[in-house]
Short mmCIF file of C-alpha atoms in Angstrom, two decimals:
data_model
loop_
_atom_site.label_atom_id
_atom_site.label_comp_id
_atom_site.label_asym_id
_atom_site.label_seq_id
_atom_site.Cartn_x
_atom_site.Cartn_y
_atom_site.Cartn_z
CA MET A 1 -23.94 -14.40 46.47
CA HIS A 2 -23.34 -16.19 49.77
CA LYS A 3 -21.09 -15.30 52.66
CA GLN A 4 -20.29 -16.79 56.02
CA ILE A 5 -21.22 -14.31 58.73
CA ILE A 6 -20.10 -14.71 62.33
CA ILE A 7 -22.75 -13.85 64.88
CA THR A 8 -22.34 -13.01 68.53
CA ALA A 9 -25.38 -13.91 70.60
CA ALA A 10 -26.15 -13.71 74.27
CA MET A 11 -28.78 -14.46 76.92
CA SER A 12 -32.17 -15.31 75.41
CA LEU A 13 -31.06 -14.95 71.80
CA CYS A 14 -30.51 -18.00 69.68
CA ILE A 15 -26.79 -18.80 69.28
CA LEU A 16 -25.87 -19.23 65.63
CA LEU A 17 -22.43 -19.82 64.20
CA SER A 18 -23.02 -19.03 60.56
CA ILE A 19 -25.71 -17.73 58.27
CA GLY A 20 -26.21 -17.90 54.54
CA THR A 21 -26.97 -14.41 53.26
CA GLN A 22 -27.97 -13.29 49.83
CA ALA A 23 -27.12 -9.89 48.42
CA LYS A 24 -28.28 -8.93 44.97
CA SER A 25 -29.51 -6.05 42.90
CA ASP A 26 -33.27 -6.28 42.66
CA ASP A 27 -33.43 -5.52 38.95
CA ASN A 28 -30.51 -7.83 38.10
CA THR A 29 -28.83 -5.12 36.03
CA GLY A 30 -25.67 -5.19 38.11
CA LEU A 31 -25.68 -1.39 38.45
CA ALA A 32 -25.46 -1.54 42.23
CA THR A 33 -24.82 -4.37 44.65
CA ILE A 34 -25.08 -4.81 48.40
CA SER A 35 -23.12 -7.33 50.44
CA VAL A 36 -23.28 -8.05 54.16
CA THR A 37 -19.91 -7.76 55.89
CA LYS A 38 -20.89 -8.24 59.54
CA LEU A 39 -23.81 -9.32 61.69
CA ASP A 40 -23.43 -8.93 65.43
CA ILE A 41 -26.32 -9.65 67.82
CA THR A 42 -26.17 -9.20 71.57
CA ASN A 43 -28.91 -9.10 74.17
CA LYS A 44 -29.21 -5.33 73.59
CA THR A 45 -28.42 -4.60 69.95
CA LEU A 46 -28.53 -5.92 66.40
CA GLU A 47 -25.74 -4.52 64.22
CA LEU A 48 -25.74 -5.27 60.50
CA SER A 49 -22.87 -3.88 58.41
CA TYR A 50 -22.95 -3.90 54.63
CA GLU A 51 -21.28 -2.42 51.57
CA ILE A 52 -23.12 -0.74 48.69
CA ARG A 53 -21.07 -0.61 45.52
CA ASN A 54 -21.78 1.19 42.27
CA LYS A 55 -20.41 -1.29 39.75
CA SER A 56 -21.59 0.69 36.75
CA LYS A 57 -19.83 3.39 34.73
CA GLN A 58 -22.41 6.05 35.60
CA ASP A 59 -23.62 7.88 38.69
CA ILE A 60 -26.37 6.47 40.87
CA TRP A 61 -28.35 8.26 43.58
CA ILE A 62 -29.01 6.25 46.75
CA CYS A 63 -31.78 6.96 49.23
CA GLU A 64 -29.75 7.91 52.30
CA THR A 65 -32.54 8.67 54.74
CA ILE A 66 -36.29 9.15 55.03
CA SER A 67 -37.63 11.94 57.17
CA ILE A 68 -39.62 11.24 60.31
CA CYS A 69 -37.67 8.13 61.33
CA SER A 70 -34.81 7.75 58.77
CA PHE A 71 -35.91 4.26 57.70
CA GLU A 72 -38.75 1.80 58.21
CA ALA A 73 -38.56 -1.36 60.33
CA TYR A 74 -41.70 -3.47 60.49
CA LEU A 75 -42.95 -7.05 60.55
CA ALA A 76 -43.97 -8.17 57.06
CA GLU A 77 -47.36 -9.72 56.39
CA ASP A 78 -45.89 -13.25 56.51
CA ASP A 79 -45.21 -12.66 60.25
CA LYS A 80 -41.74 -14.15 59.78
CA THR A 81 -39.77 -11.32 58.15
CA LEU A 82 -38.41 -8.12 59.64
CA MET A 83 -38.40 -5.57 56.82
CA VAL A 84 -35.91 -2.71 57.03
CA ARG A 85 -36.67 -0.34 54.18
CA ARG A 86 -35.10 2.95 53.02
CA ARG A 87 -37.13 3.88 49.98
CA LEU A 88 -39.34 6.78 48.91
CA ASN A 89 -41.08 5.41 45.82
CA VAL A 90 -43.49 3.07 47.65
CA PRO A 91 -47.26 3.15 48.29
CA LEU A 92 -48.44 5.33 51.16
CA LEU A 93 -50.60 2.94 53.19
CA CYS A 94 -50.70 4.77 56.53
CA PHE A 95 -50.99 8.32 57.77
CA PRO A 96 -47.51 9.60 58.68
CA VAL A 97 -46.95 12.54 60.99
CA GLY A 98 -45.84 15.18 58.53
CA LEU A 99 -44.91 14.96 54.87
CA PRO A 100 -42.30 12.28 54.10
CA PHE A 101 -39.10 13.37 52.38
CA GLY A 102 -36.17 11.42 51.07
CA ARG A 103 -32.56 12.59 50.90
CA TYR A 104 -30.53 10.99 48.13
CA ILE A 105 -26.76 11.06 47.81
CA ARG A 106 -24.69 10.55 44.69
CA LEU A 107 -22.47 7.50 44.40
CA ARG A 108 -20.08 7.88 41.49
CA ALA A 109 -18.99 5.13 39.16
CA ASP A 110 -16.99 2.39 40.93
CA GLU A 111 -17.48 4.05 44.34
CA ARG A 112 -18.57 2.15 47.41
CA ARG A 113 -20.35 3.11 50.62
CA ILE A 114 -20.10 1.22 53.92
CA GLU A 115 -22.99 1.49 56.38
CA SER A 116 -24.09 -0.13 59.61
CA LEU A 117 -27.67 -0.62 60.79
CA TRP A 118 -28.09 -0.51 64.59
CA LEU A 119 -31.38 -1.67 66.09
CA PRO A 120 -31.98 -1.76 69.87
CA LEU A 121 -33.56 -5.04 70.97
CA PRO A 122 -36.37 -5.77 71.04
CA VAL A 123 -36.94 -4.05 67.68
CA ASN A 124 -39.82 -1.58 67.75
CA LEU A 125 -42.14 -0.68 64.89
CA ARG A 126 -40.82 2.21 62.74
CA ASN A 127 -43.23 2.92 59.90
CA VAL A 128 -43.55 5.80 57.45
CA PHE A 129 -45.42 4.27 54.51
CA SER A 130 -46.26 0.70 55.54
CA ALA A 131 -49.36 -0.23 57.51
CA SER A 132 -47.95 -3.63 58.47
CA GLY A 133 -46.16 -4.71 61.61
CA VAL A 134 -48.55 -4.00 64.49
CA THR A 135 -48.51 -6.75 67.13
CA GLN A 136 -49.87 -7.00 70.66
CA GLU A 137 -47.09 -9.16 71.99
CA MET A 138 -43.47 -10.11 71.37
CA VAL A 139 -42.78 -12.09 68.21
CA TYR A 140 -39.53 -13.45 66.77
CA PRO A 141 -38.96 -12.92 63.02
CA GLU A 142 -36.74 -15.55 61.44
CA GLN A 143 -35.58 -13.44 58.52
CA LEU A 144 -34.34 -9.88 57.95
CA ILE A 145 -34.64 -8.16 54.57
CA LEU A 146 -32.92 -4.85 53.94
CA GLU A 147 -34.07 -2.77 50.95
CA ILE A 148 -32.52 0.48 49.72
CA GLY A 149 -33.84 2.42 46.73
CA TYR A 150 -31.73 4.22 44.16
CA TYR A 151 -31.92 5.97 40.80
CA VAL A 152 -29.53 5.98 37.86
CA GLU A 153 -27.92 9.05 36.26
CA ASP A 154 -28.92 12.66 37.12
CA LEU A 155 -31.70 12.44 39.72
CA PRO A 156 -32.08 16.23 40.36
CA MET A 157 -32.52 16.80 36.63
CA MET A 158 -34.99 13.89 36.42
CA VAL A 159 -37.16 15.51 39.10
CA HIS A 160 -36.88 18.97 37.54
CA SER A 161 -37.84 17.67 34.08
CA LEU A 162 -40.77 15.73 35.54
CA LEU A 163 -42.07 18.85 37.27
CA GLU A 164 -41.63 20.94 34.13
CA ASP A 165 -43.65 18.39 32.14
CA ALA A 166 -46.32 18.24 34.85
CA GLU A 167 -46.79 22.02 34.72
CA LYS A 168 -47.33 21.86 30.96
CA THR A 169 -49.95 19.09 31.18
CA ASN A 170 -53.57 20.18 31.26
CA GLY A 171 -56.13 17.41 31.53
CA GLY A 172 -55.66 14.05 29.83
CA ASN A 173 -55.48 10.57 31.26
CA ASP A 174 -52.57 11.38 33.53
CA ALA A 175 -54.01 14.60 34.95
CA HIS A 176 -55.19 13.04 38.22
CA ASP A 177 -51.87 11.27 38.85
CA LEU A 178 -49.91 14.44 38.07
CA ALA A 179 -52.12 16.50 40.38
CA LEU A 180 -51.52 14.00 43.18
CA MET A 181 -47.78 14.13 42.59
CA MET A 182 -47.72 17.95 42.48
CA GLU A 183 -49.73 18.14 45.71
CA ASN A 184 -46.55 17.82 47.77
CA ILE A 185 -43.82 19.13 45.51
CA LYS A 186 -45.84 21.95 43.84
CA GLY A 187 -43.34 22.67 41.06
CA PRO A 188 -39.73 23.46 40.11
CA LEU A 189 -39.61 26.63 42.21
CA TYR A 190 -40.66 24.86 45.39
CA PHE A 191 -38.30 21.98 44.63
CA ASN A 192 -35.46 24.49 44.32
CA GLU A 193 -36.36 26.26 47.57
CA LEU A 194 -36.51 22.93 49.34
CA ASN A 195 -32.96 22.09 48.27
CA GLU A 196 -31.36 25.39 49.23
CA GLY A 197 -30.70 23.88 52.65
CA MET A 198 -28.48 21.12 51.20
CA THR A 199 -24.80 21.63 51.99
CA ASN A 200 -23.67 20.32 48.60
CA ARG A 201 -26.25 20.27 45.83
CA ASP A 202 -23.89 18.49 43.45
CA ASP A 203 -23.97 15.39 45.65
CA GLN A 204 -27.25 15.60 47.59
CA VAL A 205 -30.88 16.14 46.70
CA LEU A 206 -34.01 16.36 48.84
CA ILE A 207 -37.24 15.02 47.35
CA PRO A 208 -40.75 15.17 48.85
CA TYR A 209 -42.97 12.13 48.60
CA MET A 210 -44.42 12.12 45.06
CA HIS A 211 -47.00 9.31 45.32
CA GLN A 212 -44.83 6.99 43.20
CA GLY A 213 -44.75 9.58 40.44
CA LEU A 214 -40.95 9.42 40.12
CA LYS A 215 -40.53 6.36 37.95
CA GLY A 216 -37.40 4.32 37.47
CA GLU A 217 -36.51 3.45 41.05
CA LYS A 218 -34.24 0.43 41.40
CA VAL A 219 -33.61 -1.53 44.58
CA VAL A 220 -30.69 -3.27 46.21
CA ARG A 221 -31.80 -5.96 48.63
CA THR A 222 -30.10 -8.37 50.97
CA THR A 223 -31.65 -11.20 52.98
CA VAL A 224 -30.43 -12.75 56.23
CA ASP A 225 -32.03 -16.06 57.25
CA ASN A 226 -32.12 -18.32 60.33
CA LEU A 227 -32.58 -15.52 62.85
CA HIS A 228 -34.58 -15.18 66.07
CA ILE A 229 -35.06 -11.41 66.52
CA PRO A 230 -37.30 -10.10 69.32
CA TYR A 231 -39.82 -7.64 67.88
CA ILE A 232 -42.63 -5.56 69.38
CA GLY A 233 -45.09 -4.09 66.90
CA LYS A 234 -45.62 -0.80 68.69
CA PRO A 235 -44.14 2.58 67.64
CA GLN A 236 -42.37 3.28 70.91
CA LEU A 237 -38.78 4.15 71.71
CA PRO A 238 -36.74 1.92 74.00
CA ASN A 239 -35.83 3.37 77.38
CA LEU A 240 -32.25 4.24 76.44
CA LYS A 241 -30.51 7.54 77.09
CA PRO A 242 -27.35 9.08 75.60
CA PRO A 243 -24.38 9.51 77.94
CA ASP A 244 -24.75 12.24 80.58
CA LEU A 245 -22.02 14.79 79.86
CA SER A 246 -23.15 17.50 82.27
CA ARG A 247 -19.86 17.29 84.21
CA CYS A 248 -17.65 17.46 81.12
CA THR A 249 -15.01 20.21 81.18
CA ARG A 250 -12.58 18.97 78.51
CA ILE A 251 -12.89 16.98 75.29
CA GLU A 252 -10.21 15.27 73.25
CA ILE A 253 -11.19 14.63 69.61
CA ASN A 254 -9.44 12.31 67.19
CA TYR A 255 -10.56 12.59 63.55
CA GLU A 256 -10.19 9.55 61.28
CA PRO A 257 -8.76 9.67 58.74
CA SER A 258 -8.48 13.47 59.24
CA MET A 259 -10.43 16.72 59.53
CA LEU A 260 -10.51 17.03 55.75
CA GLU A 261 -12.53 13.87 55.17
CA TYR A 262 -14.75 14.38 58.21
CA PHE A 263 -15.89 17.95 57.56
CA PHE A 264 -15.44 18.14 53.78
CA PRO A 265 -16.22 14.67 52.41
CA TYR A 266 -17.26 15.67 48.89
CA PRO A 267 -14.80 16.08 45.97
CA GLY A 268 -16.36 19.42 45.04
CA GLU A 269 -15.58 20.78 48.51
CA GLN A 270 -12.01 19.51 48.55
CA ASP A 271 -11.38 21.03 45.11
CA LEU A 272 -11.84 24.47 46.70
CA PHE A 273 -8.67 24.03 48.77
CA SER A 274 -5.08 24.51 47.70
CA VAL A 275 -2.50 21.74 47.96
CA ALA A 276 -1.13 23.39 51.11
CA GLU A 277 -4.59 23.67 52.66
CA VAL A 278 -5.37 20.02 51.94
CA LYS A 279 -2.06 19.07 53.52
CA TYR A 280 -2.86 21.20 56.58
CA LEU A 281 -6.33 19.70 57.07
CA ASN A 282 -4.95 16.19 56.56
CA SER A 283 -2.23 16.79 59.13
CA ILE A 284 -4.60 17.64 62.02
CA LYS A 285 -6.02 14.49 63.52
CA THR A 286 -6.27 15.26 67.26
CA ILE A 287 -7.37 18.40 69.12
CA THR A 288 -8.24 19.28 72.73
CA VAL A 289 -11.24 21.49 73.50
CA GLY A 290 -11.45 23.50 76.71
CA ASP A 291 -13.89 26.26 75.73
CA GLN A 292 -16.69 25.81 78.28
CA THR A 293 -19.35 27.60 76.22
CA ARG A 294 -18.77 25.37 73.21
CA ILE A 295 -18.57 22.26 75.37
CA LYS A 296 -21.88 23.09 77.05
CA GLU A 297 -23.59 23.59 73.68
CA PHE A 298 -22.21 20.32 72.36
CA THR A 299 -23.05 18.23 75.43
CA GLY A 300 -26.58 19.66 75.38
CA GLU A 301 -27.02 18.40 71.82
CA ILE A 302 -25.67 14.97 72.75
CA GLY A 303 -28.48 14.60 75.29
CA LYS A 304 -31.12 14.83 72.52
CA GLY A 305 -30.16 11.59 70.74
CA LEU A 306 -32.68 8.87 69.91
CA PRO A 307 -31.75 5.16 70.06
CA GLY A 308 -31.10 3.25 66.83
CA GLY A 309 -30.18 4.31 63.34
CA ILE A 310 -27.73 3.88 60.47
CA THR A 311 -24.12 5.04 60.41
CA THR A 312 -21.94 5.75 57.40
CA GLU A 313 -18.41 4.49 57.98
CA GLN A 314 -16.64 7.02 55.81
CA SER A 315 -14.99 9.15 58.44
CA THR A 316 -15.36 9.44 62.21
CA ALA A 317 -14.58 11.60 65.20
CA HIS A 318 -13.67 9.76 68.40
CA LEU A 319 -14.32 11.85 71.51
CA VAL A 320 -13.03 11.30 75.05
CA CYS A 321 -14.72 13.44 77.71
CA TYR A 322 -13.11 14.51 81.01
CA HIS A 323 -14.04 16.34 84.18
CA ASP A 324 -10.76 18.05 84.94
CA GLY A 325 -8.42 15.02 85.14
CA GLU A 326 -11.15 12.40 85.53
CA ARG A 327 -12.10 10.41 82.44
CA LEU A 328 -15.90 10.29 82.11
CA THR A 329 -16.66 8.40 78.90
CA SER A 330 -15.91 8.15 75.20
CA PHE A 331 -17.94 7.71 72.02
CA THR A 332 -17.58 7.88 68.25
CA VAL A 333 -19.41 10.43 66.10
CA TYR A 334 -20.45 9.48 62.55
CA ASP A 335 -21.09 12.30 60.07
CA ASP A 336 -22.61 14.58 62.75
CA ARG A 337 -25.70 12.34 62.64
CA ALA A 338 -25.04 9.55 65.14
CA ILE A 339 -22.84 8.42 68.00
CA VAL A 340 -21.87 4.94 69.18
CA THR A 341 -21.14 4.74 72.90
CA GLU A 342 -18.66 2.63 74.87
CA ASN A 343 -21.35 0.03 75.56
CA GLU A 344 -22.16 -0.29 71.85
CA GLN A 345 -25.38 1.73 71.80
CA LEU A 346 -26.16 4.00 68.86
CA PHE A 347 -28.03 7.30 69.16
CA SER A 348 -29.20 9.31 66.14
CA TYR A 349 -29.26 13.08 65.82
CA THR A 350 -31.24 13.66 62.65
CA ARG A 351 -34.42 15.67 63.07
CA GLY A 352 -36.29 15.19 59.84
CA LEU A 353 -33.45 15.51 57.34
CA ARG A 354 -31.14 17.87 59.20
CA LYS A 355 -27.93 17.05 61.01
CA ASP A 356 -28.36 18.04 64.65
CA LEU A 357 -24.78 17.75 65.90
CA ARG A 358 -23.84 21.03 64.25
CA SER A 359 -21.80 22.13 67.27
CA THR A 360 -19.13 19.59 66.34
CA ARG A 361 -17.89 22.24 63.92
CA ALA A 362 -17.87 24.83 66.69
CA LEU A 363 -15.56 22.56 68.69
CA THR A 364 -13.08 22.68 65.81
CA PRO A 365 -12.08 26.32 65.08
CA GLN A 366 -9.25 25.11 62.81
CA ILE A 367 -11.80 24.49 60.03
CA HIS A 368 -13.66 27.79 60.42
CA PRO A 369 -12.21 29.73 57.43
CA PHE A 370 -12.59 26.71 55.15
CA ASP A 371 -16.16 26.12 56.31
CA LEU A 372 -17.02 29.75 55.51
CA ARG A 373 -15.55 29.31 52.02
CA VAL A 374 -17.67 26.22 51.39
CA ARG A 375 -20.79 28.05 52.61
CA CYS A 376 -20.01 30.96 50.27
CA VAL A 377 -19.80 28.50 47.38
CA SER A 378 -23.13 27.02 48.47
CA ASN A 379 -24.70 30.51 48.31
CA LEU A 380 -23.50 31.01 44.75
CA LYS A 381 -24.74 27.57 43.74
CA ASN A 382 -28.18 28.45 45.11
CA LEU A 383 -28.12 31.80 43.31
CA TRP A 384 -27.33 29.98 40.06
CA HIS A 385 -30.43 27.80 40.48
CA ARG A 386 -32.53 30.87 41.25
CA LEU A 387 -31.22 32.72 38.22
CA ARG A 388 -32.00 29.78 35.93
CA LEU A 389 -35.56 29.74 37.32
CA TYR A 390 -35.99 33.53 37.52
CA ASN A 391 -38.22 33.78 34.43
CA LYS A 392 -40.58 31.17 35.92
CA ALA A 393 -40.86 33.08 39.22
CA GLU A 394 -41.42 36.36 37.37
CA LYS A 395 -44.11 34.83 35.16
CA MET A 396 -45.91 33.52 38.24
CA ARG A 397 -45.79 37.01 39.74
CA LEU A 398 -47.32 38.43 36.56
CA LYS A 399 -49.73 35.48 36.21
CA ASP A 400 -48.31 34.87 32.75
CA SER A 401 -48.75 31.29 31.51
CA SER A 402 -46.82 31.67 28.23
CA GLN A 403 -43.74 29.54 27.63
CA ILE A 404 -40.54 31.50 27.04
CA LYS A 405 -36.86 30.68 27.13
CA PRO A 406 -34.87 31.31 30.34
CA VAL A 407 -33.72 34.88 30.89
CA TYR A 408 -31.63 36.50 33.57
CA PRO A 409 -32.91 39.60 35.41
CA LYS A 410 -31.84 43.05 34.28
CA TRP A 411 -28.34 43.41 35.68
CA THR A 412 -28.82 47.01 36.84
CA LYS A 413 -31.48 45.85 39.34
CA TRP A 414 -30.80 42.14 39.64
CA CYS A 415 -31.02 42.01 43.46
CA ASP A 416 -34.28 43.98 43.52
CA VAL A 417 -36.10 42.04 40.82
CA MET A 418 -34.89 38.65 42.08
CA THR A 419 -36.13 39.50 45.57
CA ARG A 420 -39.47 40.73 44.23
CA ALA A 421 -40.00 37.67 42.02
CA TYR A 422 -39.24 35.13 44.73
CA LYS A 423 -41.29 36.96 47.36
CA SER A 424 -44.26 36.64 45.01
CA ILE A 425 -44.10 32.83 45.16
CA GLY A 426 -44.24 32.82 48.96
CA MET A 427 -40.59 32.76 50.02
CA LEU A 428 -39.79 34.72 53.16
CA GLU A 429 -37.62 37.74 52.48
CA GLU A 430 -35.11 36.67 55.12
CA ASN A 431 -34.62 33.39 53.28
CA ILE A 432 -34.35 35.15 49.93
CA VAL A 433 -31.64 37.63 50.93
CA ARG A 434 -29.72 35.23 53.18
CA ILE A 435 -27.77 33.77 50.27
CA TYR A 436 -26.83 37.24 48.94
CA GLU A 437 -24.33 37.52 51.78
CA CYS A 438 -20.90 35.91 51.85
CA PRO A 439 -20.69 34.36 55.35
CA SER A 440 -17.00 35.27 55.52
CA ALA A 441 -17.36 38.93 54.57
CA GLY A 442 -19.02 40.46 57.62
CA GLU A 443 -21.71 43.11 57.36
CA GLY A 444 -23.46 44.03 54.13
CA LYS A 445 -26.65 43.20 52.21
CA CYS A 446 -24.97 41.57 49.22
CA HIS A 447 -21.38 40.55 48.47
CA TYR A 448 -21.87 39.39 44.88
CA ALA A 449 -21.92 41.28 41.57
CA MET A 450 -23.37 40.30 38.21
CA ASN A 451 -21.52 40.23 34.90
CA PRO A 452 -23.69 42.20 32.39
CA SER A 453 -22.16 40.29 29.46
CA CYS A 454 -23.47 36.91 30.61
CA ASN A 455 -26.78 35.54 29.35
CA PRO A 456 -28.37 32.09 29.74
CA ASP A 457 -27.04 31.09 26.30
CA SER A 458 -23.54 32.50 26.87
CA PRO A 459 -20.60 30.05 26.94
CA PRO A 460 -20.67 27.76 29.99
CA ASP A 461 -17.30 29.02 31.27
CA MET A 462 -18.27 32.72 31.26
CA VAL A 463 -18.38 34.46 34.66
CA LEU A 464 -21.97 35.07 35.81
CA LEU A 465 -21.59 36.21 39.45
CA PHE A 466 -18.50 37.00 41.49
CA GLU A 467 -17.49 38.26 44.91
CA THR A 468 -17.17 41.97 45.56
CA LYS A 469 -17.40 44.46 48.41
CA ALA A 470 -20.73 44.91 50.17
CA GLY A 471 -23.41 46.63 48.12
CA TRP A 472 -26.67 46.02 46.25
CA ASN A 473 -27.46 45.49 42.56
CA GLN A 474 -23.74 45.58 41.81
CA HIS A 475 -22.67 44.74 38.27
CA GLY A 476 -19.55 45.00 36.19
CA GLY A 477 -16.36 43.14 35.42
CA ARG A 478 -13.17 41.98 37.08
CA GLU A 479 -12.43 45.48 38.35
CA LEU A 480 -15.08 44.92 41.07
CA PHE A 481 -13.70 41.57 42.19
CA THR A 482 -12.29 41.44 45.72
CA PHE A 483 -9.83 39.05 47.36
CA ASP A 484 -10.59 40.48 50.82
CA ASN A 485 -13.77 38.64 51.82
CA HIS A 486 -11.87 35.50 52.85
CA ASP A 487 -8.90 34.57 54.99
CA PRO A 488 -6.70 33.20 53.44
CA LYS A 489 -7.37 35.79 50.74
CA GLY A 490 -9.36 34.89 47.66
CA GLY A 491 -12.83 35.07 46.24
CA CYS A 492 -15.47 32.94 44.54
CA VAL A 493 -16.74 33.21 40.99
CA LEU A 494 -19.83 31.50 39.58
CA LEU A 495 -19.66 30.41 35.95
CA ASN A 496 -22.64 30.18 33.62
CA ASP A 497 -22.81 26.38 33.88
CA GLY A 498 -23.10 26.48 37.70
CA THR A 499 -19.43 25.76 38.41
CA VAL A 500 -17.93 27.75 41.31
CA LYS A 501 -14.21 28.44 41.53
CA PHE A 502 -12.13 29.97 44.32
CA ILE A 503 -9.71 32.53 42.85
CA ARG A 504 -6.50 33.29 44.73
CA THR A 505 -4.40 35.42 42.33
CA LYS A 506 -4.83 38.20 39.75
CA GLU A 507 -3.40 35.85 37.15
CA GLU A 508 -6.24 33.39 37.77
CA LEU A 509 -8.75 36.25 37.63
CA TRP A 510 -7.50 37.43 34.23
CA GLN A 511 -7.68 33.93 32.81
CA LEU A 512 -11.44 33.80 33.33
CA ARG A 513 -13.88 34.51 30.46
CA TRP A 514 -15.71 37.77 31.11
CA LYS A 515 -17.09 38.50 27.60
#
């Protein structure tokens, strides 16, 4: 597919009026496509915007970022091509600092995702897996190739099944390859622990580098020709600094399209809100922040940004900063991971795979009760994964290698035995018990109770865990349920298939399956 792309060029860069670009799915299946929508080159920055579209009727999982430096940018072996690569299933040809991870996000059928790549010029070497691209002097690649890896269908289940099979394999022709793969990921229990930090496990998954053991990766690739990009093959950061906000005393924030989409972008999160709550969050687009403590925390985080990165143009927050009545500067925040300044410079705020502009939420107290609700749901989702893996953790504690069907812990001591089992595999107790607490409920060791009638083979819509007053090892039925942990009132229930619902009325509570 070919498009005409307008390019802005300045100073020493070659002035081009149009470029033929090619965007195609690497495996020619038509499951996913990528198309360039904009290419803008100045004397300081290369900006490439593109759209990824899932044209299939099934989910795909796209590699959103790679730890260490989010993506690779290096000169290919032909010395003419700048490779920009966001893939995990590639050969490891160098020695990265730390273990590489990839975060994948789900793109549903017929959905699209718009991103922009920002590279400060000259482009510097960014390598995680590749050993190519080292140069001693400035060179000028004539071509840019962007590659993004993805998987089809249920990627978390694919990884889990692969790890289950690897644990069952003893010896054989594949033993060495499986041992190499398991070196980093260790097994299903470690994979689960790794993903407990994900904000929404239905739409995100974190995968350690598996030495190309995770088969089935597909690639979308686009090529831009007739370029003249300055490139230095050294892993050094350009001398660019984020805006200095030390004098800021007031911030005006405009959310586009609204707070709802910015802070709660996933359908599963938005389903937790009532019609009135969705309307409320959609109605608030602009706020003014004067809290000096929160402003100081936020401006301190802004100063830690690194130049270059990739933005997702799904929702934004545009900030204008003031010192009393004096306007200082403005910038746009993308997904709490990056900002673009007034002079068109991008700074990233992802350390490894974590968003580092977390104080954006602190600047917006209007979302606080809804954020606590989403975090409570995340706790229950993580407890569901632990419960489904409990028998594996307990068998490791007992050094029992037999294969048995999943079982839930004895409900009279479920908190105790879960804690004991997961401590035995090396989890810190503070990390184990952290998800027992509803973040909206205040003090208490555990705010969830177990339904004694629910077993792993019970109907998928049966209640498994539910919110209650603070306690430990609590178990029973709807009589223990509380609406008082949240404001507005309500409580979460976890069903046997991993679904979490927010219950607002006694009528809704009685409609649930308890036996």
